[in-house]
XYZ file of C-alpha atoms in Angstrom:
723
model
C -0.167 0.090 0.074
C 1.560 3.218 -1.027
C 2.066 6.309 1.182
C -0.844 8.165 -0.382
C -3.144 5.645 0.093
C -2.457 5.036 3.855
C -2.885 8.571 4.406
C -5.953 8.776 2.519
C -7.471 6.022 4.531
C -6.116 7.590 7.814
C -8.213 10.734 6.911
C -11.210 8.987 5.989
C -11.183 6.961 9.422
C -10.744 10.463 11.025
C -13.808 11.687 9.205
C -15.564 8.820 10.123
C -14.573 9.430 13.815
C -15.978 12.951 13.578
C -18.966 11.978 12.058
C -20.182 9.736 14.526
C -19.050 11.767 17.394
C -21.274 14.697 16.288
C -24.225 12.230 15.931
C -23.545 10.769 19.422
C -23.657 14.455 20.785
C -26.945 15.273 19.426
C -28.195 11.790 20.616
C -31.999 11.153 20.868
C -31.733 8.401 23.314
C -33.961 8.924 26.143
C -32.948 7.473 29.328
C -35.477 5.883 31.846
C -35.814 7.767 34.705
C -35.795 5.860 37.997
C -39.394 6.192 39.750
C -39.200 8.142 42.915
C -35.842 9.641 42.203
C -34.096 12.402 40.746
C -31.268 10.232 38.974
C -31.643 8.230 35.823
C -31.865 4.453 35.622
C -28.800 2.340 34.518
C -27.421 3.486 31.078
C -28.650 0.528 29.217
C -32.264 1.311 30.010
C -32.566 4.022 27.263
C -35.638 3.990 24.641
C -36.349 5.424 21.263
C -39.209 8.148 21.266
C -39.273 8.543 17.499
C -42.282 7.235 16.062
C -41.191 6.173 12.583
C -38.477 4.474 13.882
C -40.817 2.485 16.171
C -42.892 1.467 13.492
C -39.730 0.135 11.643
C -39.152 -2.002 14.907
C -42.627 -2.941 14.806
C -42.502 -4.531 11.346
C -38.917 -6.087 11.908
C -40.386 -7.728 14.899
C -43.214 -9.158 12.580
C -40.485 -10.325 10.063
C -38.473 -12.151 12.544
C -41.754 -13.953 13.926
C -43.511 -14.223 10.541
C -40.527 -14.537 8.115
C -39.366 -12.368 5.348
C -40.470 -10.385 3.371
C -41.595 -8.081 5.842
C -45.699 -8.014 5.587
C -47.234 -5.170 3.088
C -50.188 -4.809 5.574
C -50.854 -4.270 9.201
C -53.873 -5.288 10.825
C -53.109 -2.767 13.718
C -53.548 0.410 11.803
C -57.060 2.126 11.246
C -58.056 -0.662 13.402
C -60.274 -2.708 12.644
C -60.060 -2.154 8.848
C -56.029 -2.524 8.690
C -54.049 -0.536 6.301
C -51.313 -1.160 3.577
C -47.607 -0.122 4.856
C -46.536 2.769 2.844
C -42.932 1.755 3.142
C -41.226 -0.477 0.450
C -39.865 -3.316 2.488
C -35.968 -3.593 1.902
C -34.939 -1.282 4.904
C -37.090 -3.563 7.150
C -35.781 -6.657 5.645
C -32.022 -5.384 6.003
C -32.658 -4.544 9.642
C -34.284 -8.280 10.167
C -31.216 -10.001 8.717
C -28.663 -7.850 10.994
C -30.869 -7.930 13.945
C -31.083 -11.515 14.145
C -27.712 -12.544 14.918
C -27.591 -9.695 17.778
C -31.119 -10.390 19.530
C -32.105 -13.589 18.368
C -35.644 -15.044 17.312
C -38.726 -13.509 19.247
C -39.185 -15.667 22.261
C -42.480 -17.536 22.703
C -43.756 -15.558 25.918
C -43.395 -12.223 27.103
C -41.189 -10.119 24.443
C -40.722 -7.044 26.494
C -37.101 -7.524 27.082
C -36.348 -8.892 23.625
C -38.455 -5.894 22.241
C -36.464 -3.204 24.209
C -33.071 -4.896 22.808
C -34.342 -4.894 19.049
C -35.383 -1.368 19.370
C -32.131 -0.242 20.912
C -30.224 -2.031 17.898
C -32.294 -0.639 15.524
C -31.998 2.693 16.691
C -28.224 2.705 16.742
C -27.615 1.213 13.379
C -28.440 4.601 11.578
C -25.342 6.118 13.140
C -23.230 3.574 11.398
C -25.149 4.916 8.010
C -24.501 8.407 8.862
C -20.761 8.141 9.423
C -20.410 6.124 6.197
C -22.212 8.522 4.371
C -19.778 11.298 5.443
C -17.157 8.746 4.379
C -18.433 8.301 0.809
C -18.703 12.096 0.626
C -15.201 12.613 1.582
C -14.209 9.858 -0.937
C -15.754 12.158 -3.463
C -13.829 15.033 -2.211
C -10.564 13.064 -2.448
C -11.134 11.964 -6.091
C -11.989 15.502 -6.907
C -9.043 17.616 -5.030
C -7.252 15.253 -3.334
C -6.516 15.060 0.832
C -7.453 18.937 1.273
C -10.930 18.293 -0.699
C -11.482 14.771 1.255
C -11.241 16.598 4.736
C -13.163 19.960 3.614
C -15.877 17.660 2.051
C -15.766 15.449 5.016
C -16.031 18.144 7.614
C -18.764 20.034 5.561
C -21.104 16.782 5.518
C -20.069 15.331 9.100
C -21.012 18.811 10.710
C -24.134 19.475 8.840
C -27.173 19.304 11.098
C -29.340 18.514 7.961
C -27.006 15.273 7.731
C -26.922 14.529 11.335
C -30.855 14.794 11.866
C -31.843 11.303 10.862
C -28.763 9.570 11.814
C -28.325 10.044 15.457
C -28.363 7.549 18.329
C -32.219 6.912 19.321
C -33.536 7.502 15.533
C -34.549 4.226 13.676
C -35.852 5.604 10.858
C -34.662 4.726 7.174
C -33.615 8.150 5.998
C -30.036 7.561 7.111
C -29.863 4.701 5.021
C -31.518 6.389 1.988
C -28.790 9.100 2.375
C -26.080 6.478 2.580
C -27.576 4.725 -0.851
C -27.790 8.158 -2.519
C -24.178 8.839 -1.925
C -23.144 5.439 -3.047
C -25.002 6.249 -5.971
C -23.683 9.446 -7.223
C -20.307 8.317 -6.142
C -20.666 5.345 -8.545
C -21.762 7.564 -11.412
C -18.920 10.100 -10.943
C -16.506 7.351 -10.629
C -17.558 5.887 -13.815
C -16.959 9.127 -15.730
C -13.713 9.579 -14.034
C -12.359 6.187 -15.023
C -13.553 6.720 -18.336
C -15.998 3.722 -18.076
C -18.194 5.438 -20.980
C -15.348 4.462 -23.313
C -15.119 0.662 -22.388
C -18.036 -1.496 -22.859
C -17.072 -3.787 -20.045
C -16.424 -1.148 -17.479
C -19.786 0.591 -18.271
C -21.582 -2.670 -17.723
C -20.002 -3.020 -14.458
C -20.595 0.777 -13.211
C -24.005 0.867 -14.590
C -24.842 -2.442 -12.740
C -23.824 -1.432 -9.543
C -25.384 2.129 -9.675
C -28.502 0.274 -10.671
C -28.607 -1.868 -7.708
C -27.994 1.135 -5.481
C -31.216 2.970 -7.455
C -33.199 -0.347 -7.155
C -32.247 -0.690 -3.499
C -33.169 3.198 -2.994
C -36.597 2.608 -4.643
C -37.205 -0.241 -2.511
C -36.616 1.693 0.396
C -38.083 4.806 0.004
C -40.242 5.562 -2.823
C -39.735 9.260 -3.031
C -35.989 8.065 -4.220
C -37.479 8.166 -7.544
C -36.164 11.740 -7.720
C -32.667 10.394 -7.114
C -32.983 8.012 -10.183
C -34.340 10.812 -12.540
C -31.396 13.120 -11.249
C -28.979 10.169 -12.429
C -31.119 9.920 -15.693
C -30.723 13.667 -16.229
C -26.816 13.552 -15.871
C -27.148 10.650 -18.175
C -29.247 12.258 -20.757
C -27.034 15.287 -20.704
C -23.974 13.028 -21.951
C -26.022 10.969 -24.348
C -26.952 14.757 -25.942
C -23.223 15.766 -25.991
C -21.912 12.743 -27.378
C -24.351 12.312 -30.064
C -24.546 16.066 -31.260
C -20.631 16.243 -31.173
C -20.257 12.862 -32.649
C -17.947 11.476 -29.936
C -17.355 7.922 -29.523
C -18.690 6.384 -26.350
C -18.953 2.558 -26.303
C -19.524 2.323 -22.640
C -22.501 4.684 -22.587
C -25.078 2.526 -23.807
C -23.898 -0.599 -21.654
C -23.853 1.951 -18.564
C -27.321 3.004 -19.370
C -28.904 -0.452 -19.826
C -27.103 -1.951 -17.165
C -28.045 0.831 -14.574
C -31.717 0.515 -15.804
C -31.954 -3.168 -16.221
C -29.998 -3.614 -12.586
C -32.586 -1.193 -10.960
C -35.314 -2.704 -12.471
C -34.568 -6.148 -11.110
C -33.681 -4.940 -7.792
C -36.741 -3.120 -7.088
C -38.987 -5.837 -8.746
C -39.401 -8.177 -5.784
C -40.652 -4.983 -3.951
C -43.211 -3.979 -6.660
C -44.627 -7.487 -6.920
C -45.181 -7.464 -3.014
C -46.604 -3.710 -2.928
C -50.210 -3.490 -1.659
C -50.741 -0.596 -4.479
C -50.140 -3.039 -7.480
C -53.460 -4.076 -8.051
C -55.671 -1.169 -6.052
C -53.488 1.672 -7.876
C -51.358 0.116 -10.438
C -49.760 3.329 -11.650
C -49.370 5.053 -8.362
C -46.247 7.402 -8.202
C -46.109 7.864 -4.546
C -46.133 4.403 -3.696
C -44.662 1.416 -5.576
C -46.653 0.352 -8.331
C -46.395 -0.704 -11.986
C -45.175 2.936 -12.792
C -41.633 2.310 -11.444
C -40.727 -0.828 -13.162
C -42.156 0.788 -16.622
C -40.052 4.101 -15.992
C -37.036 1.892 -15.468
C -37.873 -0.137 -18.578
C -38.432 3.321 -20.754
C -35.004 4.466 -19.589
C -33.464 1.228 -20.751
C -35.086 1.589 -24.182
C -33.674 4.703 -24.737
C -30.021 3.265 -24.550
C -30.594 0.196 -26.623
C -30.196 1.770 -30.135
C -26.909 3.714 -29.202
C -25.382 0.119 -28.767
C -25.221 -0.494 -32.398
C -25.246 2.865 -34.326
C -21.998 3.910 -35.449
C -20.701 7.339 -34.284
C -21.078 8.887 -37.802
C -24.718 7.772 -38.086
C -27.099 10.682 -38.859
C -30.018 8.630 -36.845
C -27.393 8.768 -33.770
C -27.055 12.449 -33.906
C -30.764 12.994 -33.925
C -31.506 10.323 -31.335
C -31.808 12.635 -28.431
C -34.360 14.924 -30.206
C -36.406 11.808 -31.411
C -36.428 10.270 -27.684
C -37.683 14.093 -26.560
C -40.434 13.953 -29.311
C -41.465 10.344 -28.493
C -41.903 10.998 -25.030
C -43.795 14.378 -25.299
C -45.984 12.372 -27.840
C -46.727 9.606 -25.551
C -47.459 11.675 -22.455
C -49.785 14.029 -24.387
C -51.671 10.677 -25.619
C -51.691 9.437 -22.087
C -53.033 12.661 -20.937
C -55.719 12.650 -23.281
C -56.692 9.295 -22.370
C -56.349 9.752 -18.709
C -54.905 6.498 -18.218
C -51.833 4.616 -17.202
C -49.024 6.452 -15.775
C -50.664 9.886 -16.247
C -53.460 8.496 -14.014
C -51.023 7.762 -11.325
C -49.479 10.966 -11.610
C -52.632 12.821 -11.176
C -53.504 10.543 -8.227
C -50.188 11.576 -6.740
C -51.069 15.334 -6.920
C -54.819 14.445 -5.619
C -53.066 12.443 -2.610
C -50.674 15.492 -1.801
C -54.095 17.807 -1.926
C -55.829 15.605 0.478
C -52.945 15.045 2.872
C -52.077 18.761 3.255
C -54.195 18.883 6.547
C -51.601 16.311 7.769
C -48.421 16.771 5.936
C -48.689 20.669 6.197
C -48.592 20.873 10.252
C -45.760 18.287 10.567
C -42.297 19.644 11.552
C -40.414 17.516 9.002
C -42.649 18.843 6.212
C -41.888 22.581 7.016
C -39.718 24.503 4.712
C -36.301 25.519 5.372
C -37.310 29.013 3.930
C -39.487 31.220 5.555
C -40.613 31.424 9.273
C -39.093 28.735 11.597
C -42.112 27.714 13.230
C -40.609 24.861 15.328
C -37.351 26.658 16.423
C -34.990 24.337 14.822
C -32.599 26.730 13.003
C -34.036 27.621 9.633
C -31.972 27.296 6.643
C -28.661 28.168 8.204
C -29.230 25.828 11.189
C -29.978 22.730 8.939
C -27.473 23.675 6.081
C -24.872 25.896 7.678
C -23.682 29.006 5.917
C -22.347 26.506 3.107
C -25.793 27.458 1.212
C -24.176 31.298 0.874
C -21.481 29.823 -1.412
C -24.042 27.895 -3.881
C -24.057 30.890 -6.285
C -20.157 30.752 -6.643
C -19.537 26.681 -6.217
C -22.075 25.719 -8.972
C -21.099 28.164 -11.588
C -17.343 27.301 -10.693
C -18.253 23.691 -11.380
C -19.802 24.219 -14.800
C -16.816 26.137 -15.582
C -14.733 23.187 -14.541
C -16.677 20.521 -16.264
C -14.779 20.209 -19.291
C -11.621 19.374 -17.302
C -13.615 17.444 -14.458
C -16.405 15.851 -15.984
C -16.665 13.686 -12.874
C -18.612 16.879 -11.247
C -21.616 16.184 -13.524
C -23.607 14.214 -11.175
C -23.247 16.393 -8.239
C -23.959 19.343 -10.431
C -27.311 17.966 -11.621
C -28.090 16.869 -8.095
C -27.668 20.020 -6.212
C -30.294 22.293 -7.665
C -32.735 19.591 -7.373
C -32.228 18.267 -4.107
C -31.595 21.934 -2.371
C -35.001 22.732 -3.705
C -36.648 19.976 -2.361
C -34.841 20.916 0.867
C -36.184 24.389 0.790
C -39.517 23.178 0.336
C -39.572 20.314 2.971
C -36.796 19.950 5.710
C -36.907 16.128 5.688
C -34.836 16.295 2.187
C -31.951 18.483 4.223
C -30.030 15.209 4.655
C -29.898 14.599 0.958
C -29.218 18.084 -0.115
C -26.269 18.290 2.218
C -24.325 15.613 0.143
C -24.050 17.347 -3.328
C -23.745 20.612 -1.092
C -20.832 19.518 0.903
C -19.108 17.810 -2.212
C -19.333 20.902 -4.607
C -18.577 23.585 -1.651
C -15.768 21.526 -0.298
C -14.181 20.937 -3.791
C -14.566 24.641 -4.462
C -13.051 25.658 -1.194
C -9.678 22.925 -1.682
C -9.266 23.643 -5.588
C -10.184 27.209 -5.637
C -7.165 27.815 -3.301
C -3.321 28.176 -4.763
C -1.892 24.535 -4.753
C 0.395 23.417 -1.800
C -0.363 24.374 1.970
C -2.766 27.001 0.860
C -5.209 24.393 0.291
C -5.043 23.335 3.835
C -7.078 26.665 4.396
C -10.282 24.918 3.164
C -10.197 23.095 6.239
C -10.930 25.981 8.746
C -13.315 27.343 6.234
C -15.476 24.359 6.159
C -15.432 24.656 10.254
C -16.729 28.266 9.702
C -19.257 27.495 7.076
C -20.748 24.901 9.423
C -20.770 26.546 12.817
C -24.568 26.428 12.962
C -23.860 22.380 13.121
C -20.955 22.761 15.497
C -23.162 24.983 17.951
C -25.649 22.291 17.839
C -23.104 19.811 18.184
C -21.633 21.764 21.442
C -25.169 22.254 23.098
C -25.924 18.466 22.641
C -22.547 17.629 24.670
C -23.817 20.080 27.154
C -26.792 18.404 27.734
C -26.066 14.656 27.706
C -27.320 13.897 31.480
C -31.060 14.060 31.751
C -32.721 13.990 35.191
C -36.038 14.718 36.717
C -35.762 18.386 36.078
C -35.707 18.014 32.138
C -39.268 18.456 31.350
C -38.548 16.627 27.785
C -37.119 13.738 29.318
C -39.992 13.490 31.801
C -42.517 14.033 29.414
C -41.100 10.889 27.107
C -40.580 9.044 30.186
C -44.404 9.314 30.864
C -45.735 8.582 27.521
C -43.501 5.662 27.429
C -44.831 4.303 30.920
C -48.602 4.653 29.386
C -47.579 2.718 26.382
C -46.166 -0.084 28.527
C -49.226 0.131 30.956
C -51.500 -0.377 28.012
C -49.250 -3.261 26.860
C -49.636 -4.757 30.301
C -53.420 -4.531 30.389
C -53.990 -5.194 26.700
C -57.094 -6.273 25.579
C -57.609 -9.006 22.503
C -59.248 -7.492 19.560
C -59.465 -4.068 20.386
C -57.657 -0.593 19.875
C -56.640 2.518 21.597
C -57.900 5.673 20.590
C -55.342 8.328 20.726
C -53.966 11.603 18.907
C -52.267 10.401 15.456
C -48.851 11.258 16.747
C -48.949 8.051 19.579
C -50.197 5.591 16.868
C -46.794 3.938 16.021
C -45.956 3.534 19.735
C -49.221 1.979 20.398
C -49.047 -0.546 17.310
C -45.525 -1.622 18.716
C -45.863 -1.647 22.525
C -49.480 -2.166 23.364
C -50.338 -5.344 21.480
C -53.385 -3.523 20.265
C -54.513 -1.592 17.254
C -54.299 2.311 16.599
C -57.364 4.296 15.584
C -54.871 7.056 13.993
C -51.420 6.635 13.110
C -48.189 8.520 12.529
C -48.830 8.002 8.745
C -51.432 10.623 9.397
C -53.953 10.524 6.111
C -51.118 8.873 3.936
C -53.112 5.357 4.828
C -55.881 4.597 7.109
C -57.317 8.001 6.058
C -60.674 6.945 8.056
C -59.032 6.549 11.190
C -56.946 9.625 10.899
C -60.378 11.886 10.452
C -62.137 9.658 13.178
C -59.709 10.320 15.742
C -60.002 14.020 14.961
C -63.846 13.735 15.198
C -63.430 12.320 18.378
C -61.189 14.510 20.185
C -62.823 17.542 18.909
C -66.448 16.161 19.282
C -69.278 17.819 21.197
C -71.635 15.420 20.315
C -71.156 12.699 23.114
C -73.336 10.257 21.013
C -71.235 10.421 17.956
C -68.142 10.125 20.031
C -69.485 6.657 21.752
C -70.227 5.561 18.210
C -66.656 6.074 17.319
C -65.232 4.082 20.222
C -67.471 1.520 19.395
C -66.894 1.536 15.670
C -63.067 1.079 16.328
C -63.666 -1.437 19.322
C -61.534 1.058 21.483
C -60.778 -0.449 24.930
C -58.910 2.461 25.903
C -58.264 6.235 25.204
C -55.107 7.761 25.576
C -55.128 11.547 26.329
C -52.076 13.757 26.156
C -51.049 17.245 25.006
C -51.087 16.324 21.268
C -54.898 17.292 20.441
C -54.070 20.927 22.071
C -50.863 21.289 20.279
C -52.498 20.270 16.970
C -55.699 21.850 17.604
C -56.105 23.505 14.142
C -55.009 20.468 12.241
C -57.817 18.373 14.135
C -60.544 20.894 13.582
C -59.572 21.055 9.747
C -59.466 17.199 9.757
C -62.837 16.751 11.619
C -64.938 19.063 9.668
C -67.838 20.712 10.795
C -68.240 18.550 13.627
C -65.472 20.173 15.604
C -65.821 22.340 18.982
C -64.742 25.854 18.567
C -62.378 25.837 21.304
C -60.214 22.890 23.159
C -61.347 23.252 26.235
C -65.092 22.941 25.230
C -64.021 19.684 23.257
C -63.917 16.052 24.413
C -60.220 16.260 24.601
C -60.013 19.274 27.019
C -62.749 17.853 28.736
C -60.967 14.184 29.169
C -57.863 15.996 30.536
C -60.040 16.671 33.602
C -61.031 13.462 34.770
C -63.600 14.535 37.303
C -65.289 16.505 34.595
C -65.378 13.490 32.174
C -68.743 13.074 30.344
C -70.576 10.371 32.402
C -72.457 8.833 29.521
C -69.329 7.938 27.690
C -68.765 4.920 29.924
C -65.109 5.869 30.183
C -63.234 5.197 33.472
C -59.948 7.083 34.343
C -57.515 4.345 35.238
C -54.083 5.460 35.087
C -52.294 8.895 35.003
C -48.632 9.124 34.216
C -46.786 12.260 35.548
C -43.576 13.017 37.205
C -44.116 12.080 41.043
C -41.620 14.350 42.139
C -42.600 17.577 40.984
C -45.376 19.173 42.825
C -48.591 20.278 41.580
C -48.751 23.031 39.169
C -45.196 22.425 37.684
C -46.291 19.906 35.301
C -49.591 18.486 34.356
C -50.201 14.972 33.858
C -48.340 13.628 30.845
C -50.764 11.212 29.859
C -54.060 9.920 30.954
C -55.650 6.643 30.210
C -59.425 6.000 30.262
C -61.136 2.651 29.968
C -63.826 1.958 27.674
C -66.080 -0.372 29.483
C -69.645 -1.890 29.132
C -70.630 -0.323 32.489
C -73.014 -1.734 35.233
C -76.674 -1.132 34.377
C -78.214 0.428 37.521
C -82.102 0.850 37.541
C -83.497 2.260 41.092
C -86.811 3.084 42.154
C -87.609 6.373 43.671
C -90.397 8.707 43.619
C -92.019 9.651 40.180
C -90.067 12.522 38.510
C -87.320 12.868 41.339
C -84.450 14.601 40.321
C -81.558 12.053 41.415
C -78.066 12.500 41.636
C -75.565 9.754 41.826
C -71.930 9.692 43.191
C -69.075 7.122 43.413
C -65.850 8.060 45.210
C -62.920 7.275 42.823
C -59.452 6.538 43.929
C -57.123 6.067 40.754
C -54.527 3.546 41.326
C -51.132 4.871 42.458
C -52.707 7.606 45.037
C -52.191 10.640 42.703
C -55.926 11.931 42.774
C -59.142 11.135 44.259
C -62.699 12.592 43.573
C -66.346 11.784 43.241
C -67.589 10.674 39.936
C -71.317 12.112 39.426
C -74.284 11.799 37.387
C -77.818 12.932 37.648
C -80.936 12.103 35.869
C -84.683 12.427 36.565
C -87.035 9.373 37.229
C -89.695 8.917 34.905
C -93.462 8.703 35.428
C -93.164 5.224 37.027
C -90.550 5.911 39.378
C -87.735 4.360 37.732
C -84.206 6.000 37.082
C -81.568 4.368 35.034
C -77.737 4.768 35.094
C -74.654 3.490 33.244
C -71.959 3.123 35.900
C -68.184 2.854 34.666
C -66.732 2.968 38.192
C -67.101 0.100 40.901
C -67.624 1.152 44.372
C -70.330 2.806 46.789
C -72.762 4.432 44.695
C -74.999 7.144 46.723
C -78.103 7.995 44.884
C -80.027 10.919 46.513
C -82.789 13.286 45.834
C -84.377 15.602 47.854
C -86.520 13.174 50.324
C -84.309 10.168 50.295
C -81.124 8.364 49.857
C -79.801 4.815 48.449
C -76.490 3.190 48.639
C -75.512 0.549 46.004
C -72.625 -1.829 46.064
C -71.147 -2.002 42.283
C -68.896 -4.620 41.797
C -65.913 -4.579 39.288
C -67.526 -7.729 37.504
C -70.853 -5.783 37.113
C -68.975 -2.812 35.540
C -66.765 -4.998 33.261
C -69.641 -7.215 32.010
C -72.528 -4.405 31.846
C -74.382 -6.542 34.485
C -77.975 -5.001 35.525
C -78.418 -3.970 39.025
C -81.593 -3.009 40.859
C -82.097 -0.729 43.908
C -84.795 0.735 45.919
C -87.404 -2.124 45.159
C -87.831 -3.246 48.944
């Protein structure tokens, strides 16, 4: 191994260590807080609160129990109907294969401890993907500008908060893996150009097939990766136009294009064949359907004629324009017919319009441009001051393209991915990659040769000062305790989920705000009504949960509980924080104000509507904080049949019934009350969700009735006052 190679490997290891450290500093692990004390539980007892990652854990658990491939539908979502899973299966299949040697197969009995180990494994692996992505970016910088470029690009990517966000410990989502595959895809295309693979058929086939596998894995992991495939197709299309119009020989270009599209098609095809949308919406763009293999097959057809035409052929020179004309004509014909892929594209736009109520209000869908609604730092906080150099770096790259043609994929990718990130910050991780490569290359190659080029390193750190500040802030807050309100809140919600799991009822669900859906599906063994996929899938459950929490009509609320077989209702701050979104989703049935809605009423257990047959069974709050410092993190109500009490009293008497209630844990006690008027025959009827000593009183009398837990749980009929 040469000295230069050893130096580069050492620098890549340095970038990997820095990237890993930055992600560790921003850890999203939540350490369990010891009950009744101010100290955290043992370090191994941490958990993840990131909802999408928790659903990946659920899907992997099912794959390990039921076998691969991961199931395309989940009966626990939008319970009891179930719903298709919008994510393709490849990431969860990878997690299942990687997790089995570490956590073993699911045990036959209680899976709680095993599931916690699986959760921690899945929420640690993205750190590896994030560090590997920084290394891939640094490798691109090394190919473009040597060791100074390697470190400049590596630093810009490793310290970019947009790149860090999805690859920290405690986040088990797939986006870190997507970013790694994107880095490999663009790096393979750039290397193919740098190594002149377009001039050699054998090299064209090899590089094209490798890039195609990366593209197929991307589509089989996240369908929105179609944008990345189009970026590569655009770069190849520009190369085709150049070699055809200038009559340049490129014997490896057609093999690369064919290898890329065919390998991508074959790689993604198993996921397409398993997709639940293949039959119901066969041309859907936003979910895997026949549209995606057709798109790749059409891409392969574009390169097929280039294989046999001689360089001087007039047809070869005209081919790019013939392709453009044929595509335009086909698109126009399909648009007029309203069929095939055009129907899928239209449905994609229609879905986006329907999802605005949900997508427009969640944090990761917020734009990087404009007001920073969630206080996360805005454009500079996510991508650093690096974006300020784009107006200089991108034209500089265009100017250098003749001598550095391997810049092409990065030049094509940057405006597309940056525009996506400006519109939705979830794409910041993808935009950070070409941004780091082009700006890092510009810094290193724009300086005079020699030691001057190492000035690119401090420049890179200065450009990522917002990311450095976030890393420093993470290091300063690494020891959670009972005074950390976010840690308390997450521990309270986790305790609520685990309580539900310990008291799960078969063939039932939990009514909760959509942000608790994935945790309910993983941890409780029961179904969810609304899930974190929002209106993406199970739209009826999403709107029904909104109607329930915003309800003023108690009969309608009771009907929704029965419709979804809800055994429990979980109440937390979500309906308050997302009140406008819930009212929009519920439509005309919503209450005007949160306090007058069912969610606001249920947050005060002593004021819960007596006719809903809901009883307060568990509060979750920090026991060490005095009242008034932190309200209950979560309240759980059980939906019970209720004892049917019929009492004989004077005709027309106004009867009030009260039952003293002591909630388990001793944190509260109150008297549950309900009132009704006796009919002309002197009969008054109540439905009682609480057991205990019921006291019926009216102006001239009083009756005491013992109500058993069995009577409440079975809906037994009780009588009183007949003696």
